[in-house]
Amino acid sequence: MARLAGRLLSFAATLVAISLVTFLLLRLTPGDPASLSAARGLRPGQVNAAAAQQFREELGLDRPLGVQWVGWLRRSATFDFGTSWRTGLPVIAEIGQRLPATVGLNATALLLACLAGVVSGVFFAAHRGRALDRIGAALTFVSLALPSFALGTAALLLFGGGRYFDLIPVQGLRSEGFEAMPLARRLADLAWHAAAPVVVLSCGSLTNFSRTVRAGMVEALQQDFVLAARARGLSERAVLFRHALSNSLLPLLSQLGLSLPMLVSGSAIIERLFGIPGLGQLLFEAVLSRDYAVIMGVVTVVAVATVGGMLLADLLSALLDPRLRSRQ
């Protein structure tokens, strides 16, 4: 219980720190919602100062920064993130509309990366030191060197109606007439649209998972219990999956928690590239318009998911590994 209480306090302190840093960075960025709103319809360089000041007072931007942040923090504790000045809608409603697309995209990418990472990690560990293992190591370094936006752009240029192929949808998650389709066809259409962004988004995590599982498998295969299993005449498949793999998956739990920030940051770029109406696209639009309420709301939701995932991974590791519990 003491460990859990300490982790929860750390969780809360981290969220408060993230909100403070984000709040200060937004205020230090040139331009604000009032200036952008007052400049609409005017020639470049012209701003209606009176209108800007009036709008700034309506948004509460004329108050001291400390008062603004404390007020936001108090409201956000009840999930009241304010109202978007662009749309006039509550921020929590806008997040609720965009959240399913982002959660579905990230959850599918994480599942794909985890499954493919475990399989490839076991395969490379079983062929340790051979040509296939060296090829896998080379592909790993190449994958780590390529950011998600580069892979996404390449996929769109090569397979998205470019000069070479027309295999994947370029924008969105649905085809025209989606609502009128039968259920099976709607699911197939959704999978077709989501396939490319999911694969692109999962590449970085897949590489990390594969390296983690391979390292754990190589270490486990040298342990006495594996040698004893082989001495009893068990097949190599049984040795790999029944004995070595089960003892090498604990590091993967921590890796799962650490992969969430990378997935979330990559998701914002991928959603923009593929025109997916998720939190990433919402955040991009909010940054362009200096919609402070939306930016703070999205960053808070992402921070809760990220820190919560890391906390869950840490607690699961301690629960499943007696050695970690004994150190507490």
CSV table of C-alpha atoms in Angstrom, one decimal:
chain,number,residue,atom,x,y,z
A,1,MET,CA,0.0,0.0,0.0
A,2,ALA,CA,2.9,2.4,0.8
A,3,ARG,CA,4.3,1.8,-2.7
A,4,LEU,CA,1.0,2.4,-4.3
A,5,ALA,CA,0.4,5.6,-2.3
A,6,GLY,CA,3.9,6.8,-3.3
A,7,ARG,CA,3.3,6.1,-6.9
A,8,LEU,CA,-0.1,7.8,-6.9
A,9,LEU,CA,1.5,10.9,-5.3
A,10,SER,CA,4.2,10.9,-8.0
A,11,PHE,CA,1.5,10.5,-10.6
A,12,ALA,CA,-0.4,13.5,-9.4
A,13,ALA,CA,2.8,15.6,-9.0
A,14,THR,CA,3.9,14.7,-12.6
A,15,LEU,CA,0.5,15.8,-14.0
A,16,VAL,CA,0.6,19.1,-12.1
A,17,ALA,CA,4.2,19.7,-13.4
A,18,ILE,CA,3.2,18.9,-17.0
A,19,SER,CA,0.2,21.3,-16.8
A,20,LEU,CA,2.4,24.1,-15.4
A,21,VAL,CA,5.1,23.7,-18.0
A,22,THR,CA,2.5,23.5,-20.8
A,23,PHE,CA,0.7,26.6,-19.5
A,24,LEU,CA,3.9,28.7,-19.3
A,25,LEU,CA,5.1,27.6,-22.7
A,26,LEU,CA,1.8,28.6,-24.3
A,27,ARG,CA,1.9,32.0,-22.6
A,28,LEU,CA,5.5,32.5,-23.8
A,29,THR,CA,4.6,31.7,-27.4
A,30,PRO,CA,4.1,34.8,-29.6
A,31,GLY,CA,0.5,35.6,-30.4
A,32,ASP,CA,-2.7,34.7,-28.5
A,33,PRO,CA,-6.3,33.9,-29.3
A,34,ALA,CA,-7.4,37.5,-28.8
A,35,SER,CA,-4.9,38.8,-31.4
A,36,LEU,CA,-5.7,36.1,-33.9
A,37,SER,CA,-9.4,36.7,-33.5
A,38,ALA,CA,-9.1,40.5,-33.9
A,39,ALA,CA,-6.9,40.1,-37.0
A,40,ARG,CA,-9.5,38.1,-38.9
A,41,GLY,CA,-10.7,39.9,-42.0
A,42,LEU,CA,-7.9,42.5,-41.7
A,43,ARG,CA,-4.8,42.8,-43.9
A,44,PRO,CA,-1.6,41.2,-42.7
A,45,GLY,CA,0.0,43.2,-39.9
A,46,GLN,CA,-3.2,44.9,-38.9
A,47,VAL,CA,-4.8,44.1,-35.5
A,48,ASN,CA,-7.8,45.7,-33.9
A,49,ALA,CA,-6.3,46.5,-30.5
A,50,ALA,CA,-9.6,47.4,-28.8
A,51,ALA,CA,-11.3,44.2,-30.0
A,52,ALA,CA,-8.3,42.2,-29.0
A,53,GLN,CA,-8.3,43.6,-25.5
A,54,GLN,CA,-12.0,43.1,-25.1
A,55,PHE,CA,-11.7,39.5,-26.2
A,56,ARG,CA,-8.7,39.0,-23.9
A,57,GLU,CA,-10.7,40.1,-21.0
A,58,GLU,CA,-13.6,37.8,-21.9
A,59,LEU,CA,-11.1,34.8,-22.0
A,60,GLY,CA,-9.5,35.9,-18.7
A,61,LEU,CA,-6.1,36.4,-20.3
A,62,ASP,CA,-5.7,39.8,-18.7
A,63,ARG,CA,-5.4,38.2,-15.2
A,64,PRO,CA,-2.1,37.3,-13.6
A,65,LEU,CA,-0.6,34.0,-14.9
A,66,GLY,CA,-0.7,32.4,-11.5
A,67,VAL,CA,-4.4,33.2,-11.1
A,68,GLN,CA,-5.1,31.8,-14.6
A,69,TRP,CA,-3.2,28.6,-13.9
A,70,VAL,CA,-4.7,27.9,-10.5
A,71,GLY,CA,-8.2,28.5,-11.8
A,72,TRP,CA,-7.6,26.1,-14.7
A,73,LEU,CA,-6.2,23.5,-12.4
A,74,ARG,CA,-9.2,23.8,-10.1
A,75,ARG,CA,-11.6,23.4,-13.0
A,76,SER,CA,-9.7,20.6,-14.6
A,77,ALA,CA,-10.0,18.5,-11.4
A,78,THR,CA,-13.7,18.2,-12.3
A,79,PHE,CA,-13.0,17.6,-16.0
A,80,ASP,CA,-14.0,21.1,-16.9
A,81,PHE,CA,-11.3,22.1,-19.4
A,82,GLY,CA,-13.2,25.2,-20.5
A,83,THR,CA,-14.6,26.2,-23.9
A,84,SER,CA,-12.9,26.3,-27.3
A,85,TRP,CA,-12.9,29.9,-28.6
A,86,ARG,CA,-12.8,28.6,-32.2
A,87,THR,CA,-15.9,26.4,-32.1
A,88,GLY,CA,-17.7,27.6,-28.9
A,89,LEU,CA,-18.0,23.9,-27.8
A,90,PRO,CA,-16.9,22.6,-24.4
A,91,VAL,CA,-13.3,21.2,-24.7
A,92,ILE,CA,-14.4,17.9,-23.0
A,93,ALA,CA,-17.0,17.4,-25.8
A,94,GLU,CA,-14.5,18.0,-28.5
A,95,ILE,CA,-12.1,15.6,-26.9
A,96,GLY,CA,-14.8,13.0,-26.5
A,97,GLN,CA,-15.6,13.2,-30.3
A,98,ARG,CA,-11.9,12.7,-31.3
A,99,LEU,CA,-10.8,10.3,-28.6
A,100,PRO,CA,-12.2,7.0,-30.0
A,101,ALA,CA,-10.2,7.4,-33.3
A,102,THR,CA,-6.9,8.0,-31.4
A,103,VAL,CA,-7.5,5.3,-28.8
A,104,GLY,CA,-8.4,2.8,-31.5
A,105,LEU,CA,-5.4,3.7,-33.6
A,106,ASN,CA,-2.9,3.6,-30.7
A,107,ALA,CA,-4.4,0.4,-29.1
A,108,THR,CA,-4.3,-1.5,-32.4
A,109,ALA,CA,-0.7,-0.3,-33.2
A,110,LEU,CA,0.4,-1.3,-29.7
A,111,LEU,CA,-1.2,-4.7,-30.0
A,112,LEU,CA,0.4,-5.3,-33.4
A,113,ALA,CA,3.8,-4.1,-32.3
A,114,CYS,CA,3.6,-6.3,-29.2
A,115,LEU,CA,2.7,-9.4,-31.1
A,116,ALA,CA,5.1,-8.9,-33.9
A,117,GLY,CA,7.8,-7.8,-31.5
A,118,VAL,CA,7.5,-11.0,-29.4
A,119,VAL,CA,7.5,-13.3,-32.4
A,120,SER,CA,10.5,-11.6,-34.1
A,121,GLY,CA,12.4,-11.4,-30.8
A,122,VAL,CA,12.0,-15.1,-30.2
A,123,PHE,CA,12.9,-15.8,-33.8
A,124,PHE,CA,16.1,-13.7,-33.7
A,125,ALA,CA,17.1,-15.1,-30.3
A,126,ALA,CA,16.7,-18.7,-31.6
A,127,HIS,CA,19.0,-17.8,-34.5
A,128,ARG,CA,21.4,-15.8,-32.4
A,129,GLY,CA,24.7,-15.1,-34.2
A,130,ARG,CA,23.5,-16.4,-37.6
A,131,ALA,CA,22.8,-14.4,-40.8
A,132,LEU,CA,19.1,-13.9,-40.0
A,133,ASP,CA,19.9,-12.4,-36.6
A,134,ARG,CA,22.4,-10.0,-38.2
A,135,ILE,CA,19.9,-9.0,-40.8
A,136,GLY,CA,17.3,-8.4,-38.1
A,137,ALA,CA,19.8,-6.2,-36.2
A,138,ALA,CA,20.5,-4.1,-39.3
A,139,LEU,CA,16.7,-3.7,-39.9
A,140,THR,CA,16.3,-2.7,-36.3
A,141,PHE,CA,18.8,0.2,-36.6
A,142,VAL,CA,17.3,1.3,-39.8
A,143,SER,CA,13.8,1.3,-38.2
A,144,LEU,CA,15.0,3.3,-35.2
A,145,ALA,CA,16.6,5.9,-37.5
A,146,LEU,CA,13.4,6.5,-39.5
A,147,PRO,CA,10.9,8.8,-37.7
A,148,SER,CA,7.2,8.0,-38.1
A,149,PHE,CA,6.5,11.0,-40.2
A,150,ALA,CA,9.1,9.9,-42.7
A,151,LEU,CA,7.6,6.4,-42.9
A,152,GLY,CA,4.1,7.8,-43.2
A,153,THR,CA,5.1,10.2,-46.0
A,154,ALA,CA,6.8,7.4,-47.9
A,155,ALA,CA,3.8,5.2,-47.5
A,156,LEU,CA,1.5,7.9,-48.9
A,157,LEU,CA,3.8,8.7,-51.8
A,158,LEU,CA,4.4,5.1,-52.8
A,159,PHE,CA,1.1,3.4,-52.0
A,160,GLY,CA,-1.5,6.2,-51.7
A,161,GLY,CA,-2.5,7.1,-55.2
A,162,GLY,CA,0.9,8.4,-56.2
A,163,ARG,CA,2.8,7.7,-59.4
A,164,TYR,CA,3.5,4.1,-58.5
A,165,PHE,CA,0.6,2.4,-56.7
A,166,ASP,CA,-2.9,3.1,-55.5
A,167,LEU,CA,-3.3,0.6,-52.7
A,168,ILE,CA,-4.2,2.6,-49.6
A,169,PRO,CA,-6.6,5.4,-48.8
A,170,VAL,CA,-5.0,8.8,-48.6
A,171,GLN,CA,-7.3,10.5,-46.1
A,172,GLY,CA,-9.7,9.6,-43.4
A,173,LEU,CA,-11.0,6.4,-41.8
A,174,ARG,CA,-14.2,5.9,-43.9
A,175,SER,CA,-15.1,5.7,-47.5
A,176,GLU,CA,-18.0,7.6,-49.1
A,177,GLY,CA,-21.3,6.1,-48.2
A,178,PHE,CA,-19.9,4.4,-45.1
A,179,GLU,CA,-23.1,4.7,-43.1
A,180,ALA,CA,-25.2,2.8,-45.7
A,181,MET,CA,-22.8,-0.2,-45.8
A,182,PRO,CA,-23.6,-3.5,-44.2
A,183,LEU,CA,-21.8,-4.1,-40.9
A,184,ALA,CA,-19.2,-6.5,-42.3
A,185,ARG,CA,-18.4,-4.1,-45.1
A,186,ARG,CA,-18.1,-1.2,-42.7
A,187,LEU,CA,-15.6,-3.2,-40.6
A,188,ALA,CA,-13.6,-4.1,-43.7
A,189,ASP,CA,-13.6,-0.5,-44.9
A,190,LEU,CA,-12.5,0.8,-41.5
A,191,ALA,CA,-9.7,-1.8,-41.4
A,192,TRP,CA,-8.6,-0.9,-44.9
A,193,HIS,CA,-8.3,2.8,-44.0
A,194,ALA,CA,-6.6,2.2,-40.7
A,195,ALA,CA,-4.1,-0.4,-42.0
A,196,ALA,CA,-1.4,2.0,-43.2
A,197,PRO,CA,-1.4,4.4,-40.3
A,198,VAL,CA,-1.4,1.5,-37.8
A,199,VAL,CA,1.5,-0.2,-39.5
A,200,VAL,CA,3.5,3.0,-39.7
A,201,LEU,CA,2.7,3.9,-36.1
A,202,SER,CA,3.7,0.5,-34.8
A,203,CYS,CA,7.1,0.3,-36.4
A,204,GLY,CA,9.1,2.1,-33.7
A,205,SER,CA,7.5,0.2,-30.8
A,206,LEU,CA,7.9,-3.1,-32.7
A,207,THR,CA,11.6,-2.5,-33.0
A,208,ASN,CA,12.0,-1.8,-29.3
A,209,PHE,CA,9.8,-4.8,-28.3
A,210,SER,CA,11.8,-7.1,-30.6
A,211,ARG,CA,15.1,-6.0,-29.1
A,212,THR,CA,13.8,-6.3,-25.5
A,213,VAL,CA,12.4,-9.8,-26.1
A,214,ARG,CA,15.5,-10.9,-27.9
A,215,ALA,CA,17.8,-9.7,-25.1
A,216,GLY,CA,15.6,-11.4,-22.5
A,217,MET,CA,15.4,-14.7,-24.5
A,218,VAL,CA,19.2,-14.8,-25.0
A,219,GLU,CA,19.7,-14.4,-21.3
A,220,ALA,CA,17.1,-17.0,-20.4
A,221,LEU,CA,18.5,-19.5,-22.8
A,222,GLN,CA,21.7,-19.5,-20.9
A,223,GLN,CA,20.1,-20.3,-17.5
A,224,ASP,CA,20.2,-23.6,-15.7
A,225,PHE,CA,16.5,-24.3,-15.9
A,226,VAL,CA,16.6,-24.1,-19.7
A,227,LEU,CA,19.6,-26.5,-19.8
A,228,ALA,CA,17.7,-28.8,-17.5
A,229,ALA,CA,14.6,-28.7,-19.8
A,230,ARG,CA,16.8,-29.6,-22.8
A,231,ALA,CA,18.4,-32.4,-20.8
A,232,ARG,CA,14.9,-33.9,-20.2
A,233,GLY,CA,14.4,-34.2,-23.9
A,234,LEU,CA,11.9,-31.4,-24.4
A,235,SER,CA,11.6,-30.1,-28.0
A,236,GLU,CA,13.2,-26.8,-28.9
A,237,ARG,CA,9.8,-25.2,-29.4
A,238,ALA,CA,8.8,-26.2,-25.9
A,239,VAL,CA,12.0,-24.9,-24.5
A,240,LEU,CA,11.6,-21.5,-26.3
A,241,PHE,CA,8.0,-20.8,-25.6
A,242,ARG,CA,7.2,-22.7,-22.4
A,243,HIS,CA,10.3,-21.9,-20.4
A,244,ALA,CA,12.5,-19.2,-21.9
A,245,LEU,CA,9.8,-16.9,-23.2
A,246,SER,CA,7.7,-16.8,-20.0
A,247,ASN,CA,10.8,-15.7,-18.0
A,248,SER,CA,11.8,-13.0,-20.6
A,249,LEU,CA,8.6,-11.1,-20.9
A,250,LEU,CA,8.9,-9.1,-17.6
A,251,PRO,CA,11.1,-6.4,-19.2
A,252,LEU,CA,8.4,-6.1,-21.9
A,253,LEU,CA,6.0,-4.7,-19.4
A,254,SER,CA,8.2,-1.8,-18.6
A,255,GLN,CA,8.8,-1.3,-22.3
A,256,LEU,CA,5.1,-1.1,-22.9
A,257,GLY,CA,4.7,1.8,-20.5
A,258,LEU,CA,7.7,3.6,-22.0
A,259,SER,CA,6.4,3.2,-25.5
A,260,LEU,CA,3.2,5.1,-24.8
A,261,PRO,CA,4.8,8.6,-25.1
A,262,MET,CA,6.4,7.6,-28.4
A,263,LEU,CA,3.1,6.3,-29.7
A,264,VAL,CA,1.1,9.3,-28.7
A,265,SER,CA,3.6,11.8,-30.2
A,266,GLY,CA,3.8,9.8,-33.4
A,267,SER,CA,0.0,9.5,-33.5
A,268,ALA,CA,-0.4,13.3,-33.8
A,269,ILE,CA,1.8,13.4,-36.9
A,270,ILE,CA,0.3,10.3,-38.4
A,271,GLU,CA,-3.3,11.6,-37.9
A,272,ARG,CA,-2.3,14.8,-39.6
A,273,LEU,CA,-0.7,12.9,-42.6
A,274,PHE,CA,-3.6,10.5,-43.1
A,275,GLY,CA,-6.4,13.0,-42.2
A,276,ILE,CA,-7.6,11.0,-39.2
A,277,PRO,CA,-10.0,12.9,-37.0
A,278,GLY,CA,-8.3,12.2,-33.7
A,279,LEU,CA,-6.7,14.0,-30.8
A,280,GLY,CA,-3.6,14.6,-32.9
A,281,GLN,CA,-5.4,16.5,-35.6
A,282,LEU,CA,-7.4,18.4,-32.9
A,283,LEU,CA,-4.2,19.4,-31.2
A,284,PHE,CA,-2.6,20.5,-34.5
A,285,GLU,CA,-5.6,22.7,-35.3
A,286,ALA,CA,-5.6,24.2,-31.7
A,287,VAL,CA,-1.9,25.1,-31.9
A,288,LEU,CA,-2.4,26.9,-35.2
A,289,SER,CA,-5.3,29.0,-33.7
A,290,ARG,CA,-3.7,29.4,-30.2
A,291,ASP,CA,-6.8,27.7,-28.7
A,292,TYR,CA,-5.4,27.5,-25.2
A,293,ALA,CA,-8.3,25.6,-23.7
A,294,VAL,CA,-8.2,22.8,-26.3
A,295,ILE,CA,-4.4,22.6,-26.1
A,296,MET,CA,-4.4,22.3,-22.3
A,297,GLY,CA,-7.2,19.8,-22.4
A,298,VAL,CA,-5.6,17.5,-25.0
A,299,VAL,CA,-2.2,17.7,-23.3
A,300,THR,CA,-3.8,16.7,-20.0
A,301,VAL,CA,-5.6,13.7,-21.4
A,302,VAL,CA,-2.4,12.5,-23.2
A,303,ALA,CA,-0.4,13.1,-20.0
A,304,VAL,CA,-2.9,11.1,-17.9
A,305,ALA,CA,-2.8,8.2,-20.4
A,306,THR,CA,1.0,8.2,-20.7
A,307,VAL,CA,1.8,8.5,-17.0
A,308,GLY,CA,-1.0,6.1,-16.1
A,309,GLY,CA,0.4,3.5,-18.6
A,310,MET,CA,3.9,3.8,-17.1
A,311,LEU,CA,2.4,3.5,-13.6
A,312,LEU,CA,0.4,0.4,-14.5
A,313,ALA,CA,3.5,-1.2,-16.1
A,314,ASP,CA,5.6,-0.5,-13.0
A,315,LEU,CA,3.0,-2.0,-10.7
A,316,LEU,CA,2.5,-5.1,-12.9
A,317,SER,CA,6.2,-5.6,-13.0
A,318,ALA,CA,6.4,-5.5,-9.2
A,319,LEU,CA,3.4,-7.8,-8.9
A,320,LEU,CA,4.8,-10.4,-11.2
A,321,ASP,CA,8.4,-10.3,-10.2
A,322,PRO,CA,9.1,-11.3,-6.6
A,323,ARG,CA,12.6,-9.8,-6.8
A,324,LEU,CA,11.2,-6.3,-7.3
A,325,ARG,CA,8.8,-6.7,-4.4
A,326,SER,CA,11.6,-7.7,-2.1
A,327,ARG,CA,13.5,-4.4,-2.8
A,328,GLN,CA,10.6,-2.3,-1.6
